[in-house]
Tab-separated table of C-alpha atoms in Angstrom:
chain	number	residue	atom	x	y	z
A	1	UNK	CA	-21.663	196.680	-93.127
A	2	UNK	CA	-20.542	194.046	-95.599
A	3	UNK	CA	-22.571	190.921	-95.980
A	4	UNK	CA	-21.015	187.861	-94.323
A	5	UNK	CA	-20.880	186.094	-97.659
A	6	UNK	CA	-18.549	188.828	-98.965
A	7	UNK	CA	-15.810	187.533	-96.669
A	8	UNK	CA	-13.969	184.502	-98.078
A	9	UNK	CA	-13.470	182.879	-94.675
A	10	UNK	CA	-11.943	179.785	-96.159
A	11	UNK	CA	-9.085	181.926	-97.552
A	12	UNK	CA	-7.751	182.958	-94.141
A	13	UNK	CA	-8.831	180.009	-91.960
A	14	UNK	CA	-6.617	176.953	-92.188
A	15	UNK	CA	-7.552	173.722	-90.435
A	16	UNK	CA	-4.943	171.109	-89.562
A	17	UNK	CA	-6.960	167.943	-89.183
A	18	UNK	CA	-3.953	165.995	-87.859
A	19	UNK	CA	-3.328	168.455	-85.026
A	20	UNK	CA	-3.910	167.601	-81.376
A	21	UNK	CA	-5.758	170.922	-81.073
A	22	UNK	CA	-9.465	170.555	-81.701
A	23	UNK	CA	-10.841	171.974	-84.933
A	24	UNK	CA	-13.236	174.312	-83.170
A	25	UNK	CA	-10.348	175.883	-81.222
A	26	UNK	CA	-8.278	176.257	-84.399
A	27	UNK	CA	-11.138	178.078	-86.102
A	28	UNK	CA	-11.910	180.156	-82.998
A	29	UNK	CA	-8.322	181.331	-82.688
A	30	UNK	CA	-8.114	182.358	-86.334
A	31	UNK	CA	-11.434	184.215	-86.205
A	32	UNK	CA	-10.277	186.076	-83.097
A	33	UNK	CA	-7.056	187.025	-84.903
A	34	UNK	CA	-9.121	188.326	-87.809
A	35	UNK	CA	-11.207	190.441	-85.418
A	36	UNK	CA	-8.118	191.757	-83.612
A	37	UNK	CA	-6.392	192.744	-86.854
A	38	UNK	CA	-9.360	194.483	-88.411
A	39	UNK	CA	-10.307	191.944	-91.039
A	40	UNK	CA	-13.629	191.489	-89.233
A	41	UNK	CA	-14.322	194.968	-87.793
A	42	UNK	CA	-17.073	196.184	-85.463
A	43	UNK	CA	-20.563	195.279	-86.592
A	44	UNK	CA	-19.525	192.553	-89.023
A	45	UNK	CA	-22.247	189.945	-89.253
A	46	UNK	CA	-20.834	186.437	-89.181
A	47	UNK	CA	-22.394	183.874	-91.518
A	48	UNK	CA	-24.843	181.352	-90.166
A	49	UNK	CA	-23.466	178.192	-88.660
A	50	UNK	CA	-24.721	176.086	-91.562
A	51	UNK	CA	-23.205	178.407	-94.192
A	52	UNK	CA	-19.789	178.632	-92.479
A	53	UNK	CA	-19.676	174.872	-91.886
A	54	UNK	CA	-20.210	174.318	-95.622
A	55	UNK	CA	-17.531	176.889	-96.547
A	56	UNK	CA	-14.959	175.376	-94.171
A	57	UNK	CA	-16.056	171.772	-94.815
A	58	UNK	CA	-16.630	170.938	-91.143
A	59	UNK	CA	-19.622	169.702	-89.168
A	60	UNK	CA	-22.185	172.322	-88.219
A	61	UNK	CA	-21.753	171.431	-84.513
A	62	UNK	CA	-18.096	172.500	-84.816
A	63	UNK	CA	-19.153	175.998	-85.886
A	64	UNK	CA	-21.742	176.112	-83.106
A	65	UNK	CA	-18.908	175.415	-80.665
A	66	UNK	CA	-16.816	178.130	-82.366
A	67	UNK	CA	-19.500	180.757	-81.909
A	68	UNK	CA	-20.055	179.687	-78.306
A	69	UNK	CA	-16.332	180.179	-77.691
A	70	UNK	CA	-16.317	183.634	-79.312
A	71	UNK	CA	-19.378	184.613	-77.283
A	72	UNK	CA	-17.896	183.388	-74.005
A	73	UNK	CA	-14.726	185.414	-74.609
A	74	UNK	CA	-16.691	188.555	-75.479
A	75	UNK	CA	-15.778	188.887	-79.148
A	76	UNK	CA	-19.288	188.583	-80.565
A	77	UNK	CA	-22.899	189.130	-79.564
A	78	UNK	CA	-26.007	187.292	-80.692
A	79	UNK	CA	-29.046	189.405	-81.581
A	80	UNK	CA	-32.404	187.551	-81.809
A	81	UNK	CA	-33.720	187.160	-85.338
A	82	UNK	CA	-30.711	189.116	-86.680
A	83	UNK	CA	-27.618	186.975	-86.287
A	84	UNK	CA	-24.142	187.031	-84.698
A	85	UNK	CA	-22.153	190.278	-84.836
A	86	UNK	CA	-18.595	191.327	-83.978
A	87	UNK	CA	-18.321	193.550	-80.888
A	88	UNK	CA	-15.962	196.511	-81.037
A	89	UNK	CA	-15.578	200.246	-81.502
A	90	UNK	CA	-17.678	201.941	-84.139
A	91	UNK	CA	-14.782	203.989	-85.542
A	92	UNK	CA	-12.862	200.898	-86.630
A	93	UNK	CA	-11.932	200.999	-90.287
A	94	UNK	CA	-12.526	197.711	-92.110
A	95	UNK	CA	-9.622	196.034	-93.866
A	96	UNK	CA	-10.100	195.020	-97.478
A	97	UNK	CA	-9.899	191.255	-97.216
A	98	UNK	CA	-9.057	190.968	-100.901
A	99	UNK	CA	-5.839	192.951	-100.329
A	100	UNK	CA	-5.059	191.374	-96.977
A	101	UNK	CA	-2.385	188.695	-97.116
A	102	UNK	CA	-3.111	185.470	-95.337
A	103	UNK	CA	0.315	185.486	-93.642
A	104	UNK	CA	-0.739	188.617	-91.737
A	105	UNK	CA	-3.236	186.474	-89.866
A	106	UNK	CA	-1.263	183.305	-89.244
A	107	UNK	CA	2.296	184.636	-88.814
A	108	UNK	CA	3.865	186.584	-85.979
A	109	UNK	CA	5.421	189.940	-87.041
A	110	UNK	CA	8.936	189.585	-88.410
A	111	UNK	CA	10.097	192.914	-86.951
A	112	UNK	CA	9.103	195.430	-84.327
A	113	UNK	CA	7.135	198.562	-85.020
A	114	UNK	CA	9.512	200.571	-82.856
A	115	UNK	CA	13.237	201.309	-82.777
A	116	UNK	CA	15.691	199.984	-80.182
A	117	UNK	CA	19.426	199.914	-79.489
A	118	UNK	CA	21.456	197.068	-80.960
A	119	UNK	CA	24.959	195.908	-80.086
A	120	UNK	CA	27.365	193.313	-81.400
A	121	UNK	CA	29.217	193.026	-78.089
A	122	UNK	CA	27.100	190.117	-76.904
A	123	UNK	CA	26.834	188.339	-80.253
A	124	UNK	CA	26.947	184.601	-79.652
A	125	UNK	CA	30.561	183.517	-80.293
A	126	UNK	CA	29.779	179.804	-80.175
A	127	UNK	CA	29.539	177.877	-83.424
A	128	UNK	CA	27.809	174.603	-84.145
A	129	UNK	CA	28.387	171.908	-86.714
A	130	UNK	CA	26.990	168.588	-87.832
A	131	UNK	CA	30.473	167.094	-88.122
A	132	UNK	CA	30.930	163.683	-86.520
A	133	UNK	CA	34.035	164.834	-84.608
A	134	UNK	CA	34.206	168.101	-82.689
A	135	UNK	CA	36.927	169.747	-80.629
A	136	UNK	CA	35.870	172.041	-77.785
A	137	UNK	CA	37.773	174.105	-75.232
A	138	UNK	CA	37.651	171.483	-72.494
A	139	UNK	CA	34.279	170.198	-71.323
A	140	UNK	CA	33.342	166.984	-69.487
A	141	UNK	CA	31.903	164.024	-71.339
A	142	UNK	CA	28.206	163.816	-70.486
A	143	UNK	CA	28.245	160.196	-71.618
A	144	UNK	CA	30.205	159.335	-68.473
A	145	UNK	CA	27.561	160.708	-66.139
A	146	UNK	CA	25.450	158.253	-64.184
A	147	UNK	CA	22.139	159.667	-65.324
A	148	UNK	CA	20.074	156.858	-63.812
A	149	UNK	CA	21.753	157.292	-60.455
A	150	UNK	CA	21.290	161.068	-60.499
A	151	UNK	CA	17.647	160.621	-61.448
A	152	UNK	CA	17.086	158.259	-58.524
A	153	UNK	CA	18.543	160.800	-56.103
A	154	UNK	CA	16.320	163.503	-57.567
A	155	UNK	CA	13.244	161.293	-57.430
A	156	UNK	CA	14.015	160.215	-53.888
A	157	UNK	CA	14.414	163.813	-52.767
A	158	UNK	CA	11.183	164.799	-54.466
A	159	UNK	CA	9.199	161.979	-52.848
A	160	UNK	CA	10.717	161.686	-49.385
A	161	UNK	CA	12.239	165.032	-48.568
A	162	UNK	CA	10.243	167.687	-50.343
A	163	UNK	CA	8.893	168.794	-46.967
A	164	UNK	CA	12.476	169.128	-45.724
A	165	UNK	CA	13.712	171.375	-48.516
A	166	UNK	CA	13.718	174.153	-45.982
A	167	UNK	CA	13.543	177.911	-46.118
A	168	UNK	CA	14.189	179.519	-49.504
A	169	UNK	CA	15.012	183.207	-49.453
A	170	UNK	CA	15.497	184.056	-53.146
A	171	UNK	CA	19.226	183.347	-53.185
A	172	UNK	CA	19.398	179.559	-53.000
A	173	UNK	CA	18.606	176.599	-50.798
A	174	UNK	CA	19.886	177.128	-47.266
A	175	UNK	CA	20.556	173.389	-47.032
A	176	UNK	CA	22.703	173.439	-50.170
A	177	UNK	CA	24.582	176.595	-49.173
A	178	UNK	CA	25.385	175.075	-45.791
A	179	UNK	CA	26.767	171.904	-47.351
A	180	UNK	CA	28.517	173.739	-50.188
A	181	UNK	CA	30.264	176.121	-47.804
A	182	UNK	CA	31.465	173.134	-45.773
A	183	UNK	CA	32.618	171.396	-48.968
A	184	UNK	CA	34.553	174.483	-50.096
A	185	UNK	CA	36.074	174.796	-46.639
A	186	UNK	CA	37.381	171.230	-46.705
A	187	UNK	CA	38.408	171.021	-50.371
A	188	UNK	CA	39.633	174.575	-51.053
A	189	UNK	CA	40.579	175.976	-47.667
A	190	UNK	CA	37.900	178.692	-47.679
A	191	UNK	CA	36.936	179.481	-44.045
A	192	UNK	CA	33.395	180.530	-44.960
A	193	UNK	CA	29.820	180.001	-43.846
A	194	UNK	CA	26.636	179.775	-45.882
A	195	UNK	CA	26.298	183.551	-45.494
A	196	UNK	CA	29.317	183.978	-47.778
A	197	UNK	CA	27.833	181.942	-50.656
A	198	UNK	CA	25.517	183.001	-53.468
A	199	UNK	CA	24.124	180.318	-55.796
A	200	UNK	CA	23.931	181.206	-59.499
A	201	UNK	CA	23.211	179.355	-62.724
A	202	UNK	CA	26.672	179.656	-64.243
A	203	UNK	CA	30.061	181.344	-64.150
A	204	UNK	CA	28.811	183.914	-66.660
A	205	UNK	CA	25.864	184.814	-64.426
A	206	UNK	CA	28.218	185.169	-61.469
A	207	UNK	CA	30.489	187.563	-63.363
A	208	UNK	CA	27.529	189.522	-64.683
A	209	UNK	CA	26.216	190.100	-61.149
A	210	UNK	CA	29.675	191.092	-59.907
A	211	UNK	CA	30.123	193.475	-62.843
A	212	UNK	CA	26.735	195.120	-62.325
A	213	UNK	CA	27.525	195.892	-58.700
A	214	UNK	CA	31.239	196.673	-58.739
A	215	UNK	CA	32.050	198.133	-62.155
A	216	UNK	CA	31.180	201.480	-63.679
A	217	UNK	CA	31.791	202.861	-67.155
A	218	UNK	CA	35.425	203.873	-67.549
A	219	UNK	CA	36.786	201.655	-64.761
A	220	UNK	CA	40.071	199.932	-65.592
A	221	UNK	CA	39.886	196.132	-65.545
A	222	UNK	CA	42.991	194.009	-66.067
A	223	UNK	CA	42.800	190.636	-67.806
A	224	UNK	CA	45.354	188.255	-69.246
A	225	UNK	CA	46.702	189.034	-72.695
A	226	UNK	CA	44.892	185.837	-73.595
A	227	UNK	CA	41.704	185.520	-71.589
A	228	UNK	CA	38.241	183.958	-71.575
A	229	UNK	CA	36.237	185.594	-74.373
A	230	UNK	CA	32.809	185.308	-72.678
A	231	UNK	CA	34.044	187.182	-69.625
A	232	UNK	CA	35.602	189.884	-71.790
A	233	UNK	CA	32.233	190.317	-73.487
A	234	UNK	CA	30.571	190.941	-70.121
A	235	UNK	CA	33.223	193.506	-69.208
A	236	UNK	CA	32.784	195.234	-72.568
A	237	UNK	CA	29.045	195.424	-71.949
A	238	UNK	CA	29.844	197.237	-68.690
A	239	UNK	CA	31.768	199.820	-70.764
A	240	UNK	CA	34.944	199.434	-68.753
A	241	UNK	CA	38.475	200.047	-69.992
A	242	UNK	CA	40.014	196.591	-70.470
A	243	UNK	CA	43.797	196.394	-70.354
A	244	UNK	CA	45.739	193.194	-70.969
A	245	UNK	CA	48.634	191.744	-68.967
A	246	UNK	CA	51.251	189.364	-70.453
A	247	UNK	CA	51.130	185.672	-69.527
A	248	UNK	CA	54.150	183.380	-69.177
A	249	UNK	CA	54.864	179.914	-67.782
A	250	UNK	CA	54.148	181.094	-64.237
A	251	UNK	CA	50.874	182.779	-65.081
A	252	UNK	CA	50.046	186.467	-65.200
A	253	UNK	CA	52.986	188.913	-65.117
A	254	UNK	CA	52.756	190.481	-61.656
A	255	UNK	CA	55.449	193.064	-62.328
A	256	UNK	CA	53.428	194.402	-65.226
A	257	UNK	CA	50.424	194.693	-62.917
A	258	UNK	CA	52.589	196.639	-60.474
A	259	UNK	CA	53.740	199.063	-63.191
A	260	UNK	CA	50.167	199.824	-64.244
A	261	UNK	CA	49.061	200.328	-60.630
A	262	UNK	CA	51.750	202.985	-60.155
A	263	UNK	CA	50.376	204.968	-63.085
A	264	UNK	CA	46.610	204.390	-62.984
A	265	UNK	CA	43.773	203.551	-60.610
A	266	UNK	CA	42.859	199.900	-61.175
A	267	UNK	CA	39.384	198.727	-60.222
A	268	UNK	CA	39.620	194.991	-60.863
A	269	UNK	CA	41.944	192.179	-61.918
A	270	UNK	CA	40.290	189.126	-63.448
A	271	UNK	CA	42.292	185.925	-63.541
A	272	UNK	CA	41.987	182.143	-63.724
A	273	UNK	CA	44.983	181.211	-61.569
A	274	UNK	CA	44.445	177.477	-61.184
A	275	UNK	CA	44.598	176.737	-64.913
A	276	UNK	CA	44.845	179.965	-66.854
A	277	UNK	CA	42.384	180.184	-69.714
A	278	UNK	CA	43.395	179.384	-72.405
A	279	UNK	CA	47.062	178.475	-71.770
A	280	UNK	CA	46.335	176.087	-68.804
A	281	UNK	CA	49.390	177.317	-66.813
A	282	UNK	CA	49.125	177.547	-63.012
A	283	UNK	CA	49.852	180.835	-61.276
A	284	UNK	CA	52.894	180.277	-59.058
A	285	UNK	CA	52.623	180.495	-55.281
A	286	UNK	CA	54.987	183.446	-55.114
A	287	UNK	CA	52.975	185.437	-57.641
A	288	UNK	CA	49.766	184.686	-55.749
A	289	UNK	CA	51.190	186.218	-52.602
A	290	UNK	CA	52.499	189.220	-54.524
A	291	UNK	CA	49.092	189.830	-56.117
A	292	UNK	CA	47.378	189.760	-52.725
A	293	UNK	CA	49.841	192.348	-51.428
A	294	UNK	CA	49.367	194.532	-54.499
A	295	UNK	CA	45.606	194.298	-54.179
A	296	UNK	CA	45.730	195.508	-50.598
A	297	UNK	CA	48.260	198.228	-51.386
A	298	UNK	CA	46.477	199.693	-54.412
A	299	UNK	CA	42.905	198.764	-53.520
A	300	UNK	CA	41.896	196.783	-56.606
A	301	UNK	CA	39.503	193.838	-56.571
A	302	UNK	CA	40.741	190.373	-57.518
A	303	UNK	CA	38.040	188.402	-59.315
A	304	UNK	CA	39.249	184.801	-59.091
A	305	UNK	CA	37.587	182.389	-61.519
A	306	UNK	CA	38.299	178.788	-60.519
A	307	UNK	CA	36.432	177.221	-63.414
A	308	UNK	CA	38.012	173.733	-63.288
A	309	UNK	CA	39.393	173.290	-59.792
A	310	UNK	CA	38.035	169.729	-59.538
A	311	UNK	CA	40.127	168.403	-62.433
A	312	UNK	CA	43.632	167.661	-61.100
A	313	UNK	CA	45.653	164.565	-61.925
A	314	UNK	CA	49.298	164.655	-60.851
A	315	UNK	CA	49.261	166.481	-57.517
A	316	UNK	CA	47.029	168.247	-55.065
A	317	UNK	CA	45.691	171.537	-56.430
A	318	UNK	CA	47.056	174.841	-55.186
A	319	UNK	CA	44.552	176.488	-52.879
A	320	UNK	CA	42.713	179.555	-54.240
A	321	UNK	CA	43.911	183.092	-53.597
A	322	UNK	CA	40.680	183.580	-51.681
A	323	UNK	CA	41.853	181.070	-49.072
A	324	UNK	CA	44.717	183.420	-48.127
A	325	UNK	CA	42.766	186.674	-48.378
A	326	UNK	CA	42.416	188.341	-44.978
A	327	UNK	CA	41.470	191.809	-46.241
A	328	UNK	CA	38.328	191.082	-48.249
A	329	UNK	CA	39.886	191.914	-51.622
A	330	UNK	CA	39.121	188.642	-53.443
A	331	UNK	CA	35.797	187.566	-54.937
A	332	UNK	CA	35.861	183.861	-55.676
A	333	UNK	CA	33.623	182.322	-58.323
A	334	UNK	CA	33.382	178.744	-59.494
A	335	UNK	CA	31.083	175.963	-60.590
A	336	UNK	CA	29.842	172.929	-58.732
A	337	UNK	CA	28.991	169.596	-60.316
A	338	UNK	CA	30.740	170.356	-63.605
A	339	UNK	CA	31.293	166.637	-64.222
A	340	UNK	CA	27.637	165.822	-63.566
A	341	UNK	CA	24.680	165.862	-65.946
A	342	UNK	CA	24.305	169.457	-67.272
A	343	UNK	CA	21.043	169.997	-65.381
A	344	UNK	CA	22.809	169.131	-62.103
A	345	UNK	CA	25.441	171.866	-62.406
A	346	UNK	CA	25.396	175.250	-60.751
A	347	UNK	CA	27.592	178.279	-60.225
A	348	UNK	CA	28.471	180.111	-57.035
A	349	UNK	CA	30.077	183.282	-55.708
A	350	UNK	CA	32.049	183.522	-52.460
A	351	UNK	CA	32.483	186.998	-50.968
A	352	UNK	CA	32.303	188.936	-47.683
A	353	UNK	CA	28.808	189.293	-46.228
A	354	UNK	CA	28.338	193.011	-46.899
A	355	UNK	CA	28.863	192.480	-50.632
A	356	UNK	CA	26.785	189.311	-50.526
A	357	UNK	CA	23.807	191.309	-49.251
A	358	UNK	CA	23.937	193.528	-52.326
A	359	UNK	CA	24.394	190.620	-54.753
A	360	UNK	CA	21.299	188.910	-53.356
A	361	UNK	CA	19.271	191.900	-54.529
A	362	UNK	CA	20.434	191.425	-58.118
A	363	UNK	CA	19.892	187.690	-58.028
A	364	UNK	CA	16.375	188.319	-56.756
A	365	UNK	CA	15.675	190.285	-59.926
A	366	UNK	CA	17.204	188.033	-62.583
A	367	UNK	CA	16.600	184.605	-61.027
A	368	UNK	CA	14.084	184.980	-58.224
A	369	UNK	CA	12.625	181.485	-58.586
A	370	UNK	CA	15.891	179.537	-58.618
A	371	UNK	CA	15.857	175.734	-58.463
A	372	UNK	CA	15.578	174.897	-54.794
A	373	UNK	CA	14.816	171.215	-55.385
A	374	UNK	CA	17.893	170.649	-57.546
A	375	UNK	CA	20.023	172.526	-55.065
A	376	UNK	CA	18.703	170.291	-52.299
A	377	UNK	CA	19.709	167.250	-54.363
A	378	UNK	CA	23.229	168.643	-54.759
A	379	UNK	CA	23.320	169.273	-51.033
A	380	UNK	CA	22.391	165.642	-50.458
A	381	UNK	CA	25.206	164.520	-52.771
A	382	UNK	CA	27.687	166.498	-50.689
A	383	UNK	CA	26.304	165.378	-47.336
A	384	UNK	CA	26.348	161.699	-48.326
A	385	UNK	CA	29.805	161.864	-49.929
A	386	UNK	CA	28.415	160.949	-53.336
A	387	UNK	CA	30.082	163.881	-55.095
A	388	UNK	CA	33.530	162.797	-53.883
A	389	UNK	CA	32.989	159.218	-55.020
A	390	UNK	CA	31.837	160.371	-58.429
A	391	UNK	CA	34.763	162.763	-58.869
A	392	UNK	CA	37.218	160.016	-57.972
A	393	UNK	CA	35.816	157.751	-60.689
A	394	UNK	CA	35.636	160.451	-63.359
A	395	UNK	CA	39.129	161.815	-62.627
A	396	UNK	CA	40.627	158.417	-63.320
A	397	UNK	CA	39.016	158.381	-66.763
A	398	UNK	CA	39.976	161.964	-67.587
A	399	UNK	CA	43.578	161.348	-66.546
A	400	UNK	CA	43.744	158.377	-68.914
A	401	UNK	CA	42.288	160.521	-71.678
A	402	UNK	CA	44.772	163.320	-71.033
A	403	UNK	CA	47.699	160.894	-71.190
A	404	UNK	CA	46.467	159.251	-74.370
A	405	UNK	CA	45.619	162.556	-76.044
A	406	UNK	CA	49.057	164.057	-75.384
A	407	UNK	CA	50.701	160.801	-76.519
A	408	UNK	CA	48.800	161.015	-79.816
A	409	UNK	CA	49.834	164.639	-80.279
A	410	UNK	CA	53.479	163.764	-79.685
A	411	UNK	CA	53.456	160.744	-81.989
A	412	UNK	CA	51.504	162.177	-84.893
A	413	UNK	CA	52.135	165.925	-84.689
A	414	UNK	CA	55.223	166.337	-82.536
A	415	UNK	CA	57.148	167.831	-85.445
A	416	UNK	CA	54.607	170.624	-85.728
A	417	UNK	CA	53.637	171.408	-82.140
A	418	UNK	CA	55.068	172.525	-78.806
A	419	UNK	CA	52.960	171.699	-75.760
A	420	UNK	CA	53.149	170.584	-72.157
A	421	UNK	CA	51.042	167.887	-70.593
A	422	UNK	CA	48.639	169.837	-68.354
A	423	UNK	CA	48.573	168.935	-64.655
A	424	UNK	CA	44.811	169.381	-64.655
A	425	UNK	CA	41.858	170.608	-66.607
A	426	UNK	CA	40.306	169.106	-69.725
A	427	UNK	CA	42.261	170.851	-72.493
A	428	UNK	CA	45.767	171.120	-73.945
A	429	UNK	CA	47.392	174.396	-75.010
A	430	UNK	CA	49.608	173.935	-78.056
A	431	UNK	CA	51.748	176.294	-80.099
A	432	UNK	CA	52.703	175.682	-83.696
A	433	UNK	CA	56.433	175.631	-84.443
A	434	UNK	CA	55.807	177.163	-87.845
A	435	UNK	CA	53.026	179.599	-88.791
A	436	UNK	CA	49.846	177.885	-89.976
A	437	UNK	CA	46.690	179.518	-91.288
A	438	UNK	CA	44.373	178.235	-88.561
A	439	UNK	CA	41.161	179.418	-90.202
A	440	UNK	CA	42.085	177.592	-93.384
A	441	UNK	CA	43.067	174.537	-91.363
A	442	UNK	CA	39.702	174.579	-89.618
A	443	UNK	CA	37.912	174.931	-92.951
A	444	UNK	CA	39.818	171.988	-94.442
A	445	UNK	CA	39.102	169.772	-91.426
A	446	UNK	CA	35.366	170.323	-91.824
A	447	UNK	CA	35.590	168.596	-95.205
A	448	UNK	CA	36.880	165.527	-93.340
A	449	UNK	CA	34.110	165.680	-90.716
A	450	UNK	CA	36.134	167.401	-87.966
A	451	UNK	CA	34.906	170.718	-86.570
A	452	UNK	CA	37.299	173.139	-84.829
A	453	UNK	CA	35.451	176.283	-83.642
A	454	UNK	CA	37.062	179.683	-84.154
A	455	UNK	CA	37.052	180.261	-80.387
A	456	UNK	CA	39.820	177.609	-80.080
A	457	UNK	CA	42.136	179.389	-82.511
A	458	UNK	CA	44.692	181.969	-81.345
A	459	UNK	CA	46.816	183.633	-83.976
A	460	UNK	CA	48.665	186.916	-84.323
A	461	UNK	CA	52.049	188.079	-85.598
A	462	UNK	CA	53.791	186.694	-82.515
A	463	UNK	CA	52.381	183.170	-82.224
A	464	UNK	CA	49.998	180.572	-83.598
A	465	UNK	CA	48.248	178.409	-81.014
A	466	UNK	CA	45.182	176.310	-80.260
A	467	UNK	CA	43.360	175.129	-77.159
A	468	UNK	CA	41.957	171.656	-77.768
A	469	UNK	CA	39.757	169.854	-75.286
A	470	UNK	CA	40.077	166.113	-74.734
A	471	UNK	CA	37.545	165.540	-71.955
A	472	UNK	CA	34.578	165.020	-74.264
A	473	UNK	CA	36.367	162.550	-76.575
A	474	UNK	CA	36.593	158.797	-76.332
A	475	UNK	CA	39.846	157.027	-77.261
A	476	UNK	CA	38.546	156.217	-80.737
A	477	UNK	CA	37.311	159.776	-81.270
A	478	UNK	CA	40.697	161.150	-80.225
A	479	UNK	CA	42.516	158.945	-82.720
A	480	UNK	CA	40.278	159.880	-85.627
A	481	UNK	CA	40.272	163.591	-84.753
A	482	UNK	CA	44.057	163.804	-84.464
A	483	UNK	CA	44.449	161.824	-87.708
A	484	UNK	CA	42.254	164.335	-89.537
A	485	UNK	CA	44.165	167.254	-88.022
A	486	UNK	CA	47.541	165.748	-88.937
A	487	UNK	CA	46.384	164.944	-92.448
A	488	UNK	CA	45.345	168.528	-93.134
A	489	UNK	CA	48.617	169.908	-91.792
A	490	UNK	CA	50.538	167.837	-94.311
C-alpha cells in the first residue's frame, strides 16, 4: 500500500477558517469523502498526527480530534506500533490521486448515472425580473397585510392553545375544518359539514388530487378557450384529451358544451365561473343552471375553481354552482386567506363524503404532516370574526386601486384599448383595438424597468389582449407602470 506521504492531502482538503463549522469537522468530512470515493482505499495508512497537522497548517490537537472522529464513525482503525489505517474491502482499487480532480471530492455530481423520463409539460411558466415595476395576473399586495397582528395570533395560539389543537387525522385540523365549513356555509351558501372539506396547500394541489382520482388517460376534459395555464398543465400531465369551449361576455358557451356532449362522452368541465380566468367575466345565472342540468343529463363532472371569490366591490357575489348542486356533480375548490400573509393561506376542496374519503388517501401520501398549528390559527381567525374584519379593510383599498387603475387606462391608453371595469378580482382584461406585437412590447418595457411576463399576453390571429393585475401596485406604481406602457405603445 502507498506510503501516507505519497498522498498530497493538502491538495484535496480545503479549510475555511471563517466558517462556523469547526476545522476538525471540515477535515473529517473531506477525509471521509476521500475514503468513500476511493482516493484513500482499504489499507491506506494515514500520516501521523504531527505530519498531517504540518501539511494542513493546523494544530496537532485538531488532527487528533479528526482521527478520533473517523475512528468513532468506523472509517479507520488504530493498530499499536503501526499507525492508523483505512477500513474497507480488500478488493478496492486505489484511485490515482494525481489524476483525480479536486472537484470530484468537494462537488456533488452534476448529473445522474442513470436514465430517466423527462417532460416539458410541467416546465415552470413563471418568469422573474429585477425590474422595479412588475405586472402580474392579479395577486394581493402583501405590504397591506398586518404581519405583526398575524404573528401575535400565531404566537398566542402556540403558547395558550397548543394543547387544544385537537385531533389531527392526516387531512387537516378538525377545528379549522369545522370553522371553515361554517364560514363557507354562511358566505357561499354551501350546506356542508367538516366531513365535506379537504385542506390542501394550494389550488394547484387541489386540482392535482382531483385529477389523480377522477381522470384517466384519454378522458375528455373541457376548458375555456382561454383558461388558466397551470391547470391545463396538470390536465396535460394526466394525459387527457383537452377540448376548448368559446368564452363570451356571459362566460363559457353552454350551447357549445351541449353540442359536444351529444357527440362524445365528457368526463369533466373545468371552469372559473365567478371571474373567468383570464377574461374576468362572470358566468350568468341562466348559464349556471343550464350547466347543472347538462352535467346531470350527460354525467360529466363540473370542477368549479372559485379562486378569487372574496374580492367583490360593486355587488354581492353570485353564489357558486356547488351551492345549487343537489346531485353531487360539482367539486368546488378555492383558497382561504388569499389576502393574508402568504404563509397564512391555504387551499381547500369541497365534495361529497364518498369522494372525500378517497382524496384523503392521496393527501396522506403527498402531505401527510400538514400544518395543523397554522390551520388552528386560521380557525381562530374565523371563529373570532377577524377574517371578516380584515377582508372589509382590504376590499376598500383594492376597490380604490381598481377604480384608479381603470381611470389611468382610460386616460392614457383609451385610444388603444377596450376593457370593462371588473366587478371583482384583482386584474383587468383588456383587448387592443389594433394589433400590437405583445412580445416586442414586453421586451421594450423591460428597458424602461417594467416587466410584463409572457403569461399575461394573449395573442392570435383573432385578437390581441392582456390580463394586468392591479392588486399588488400602489397608486404611484400604477402611474409609473402605465406611463411606461403608454410610452412604448407610441
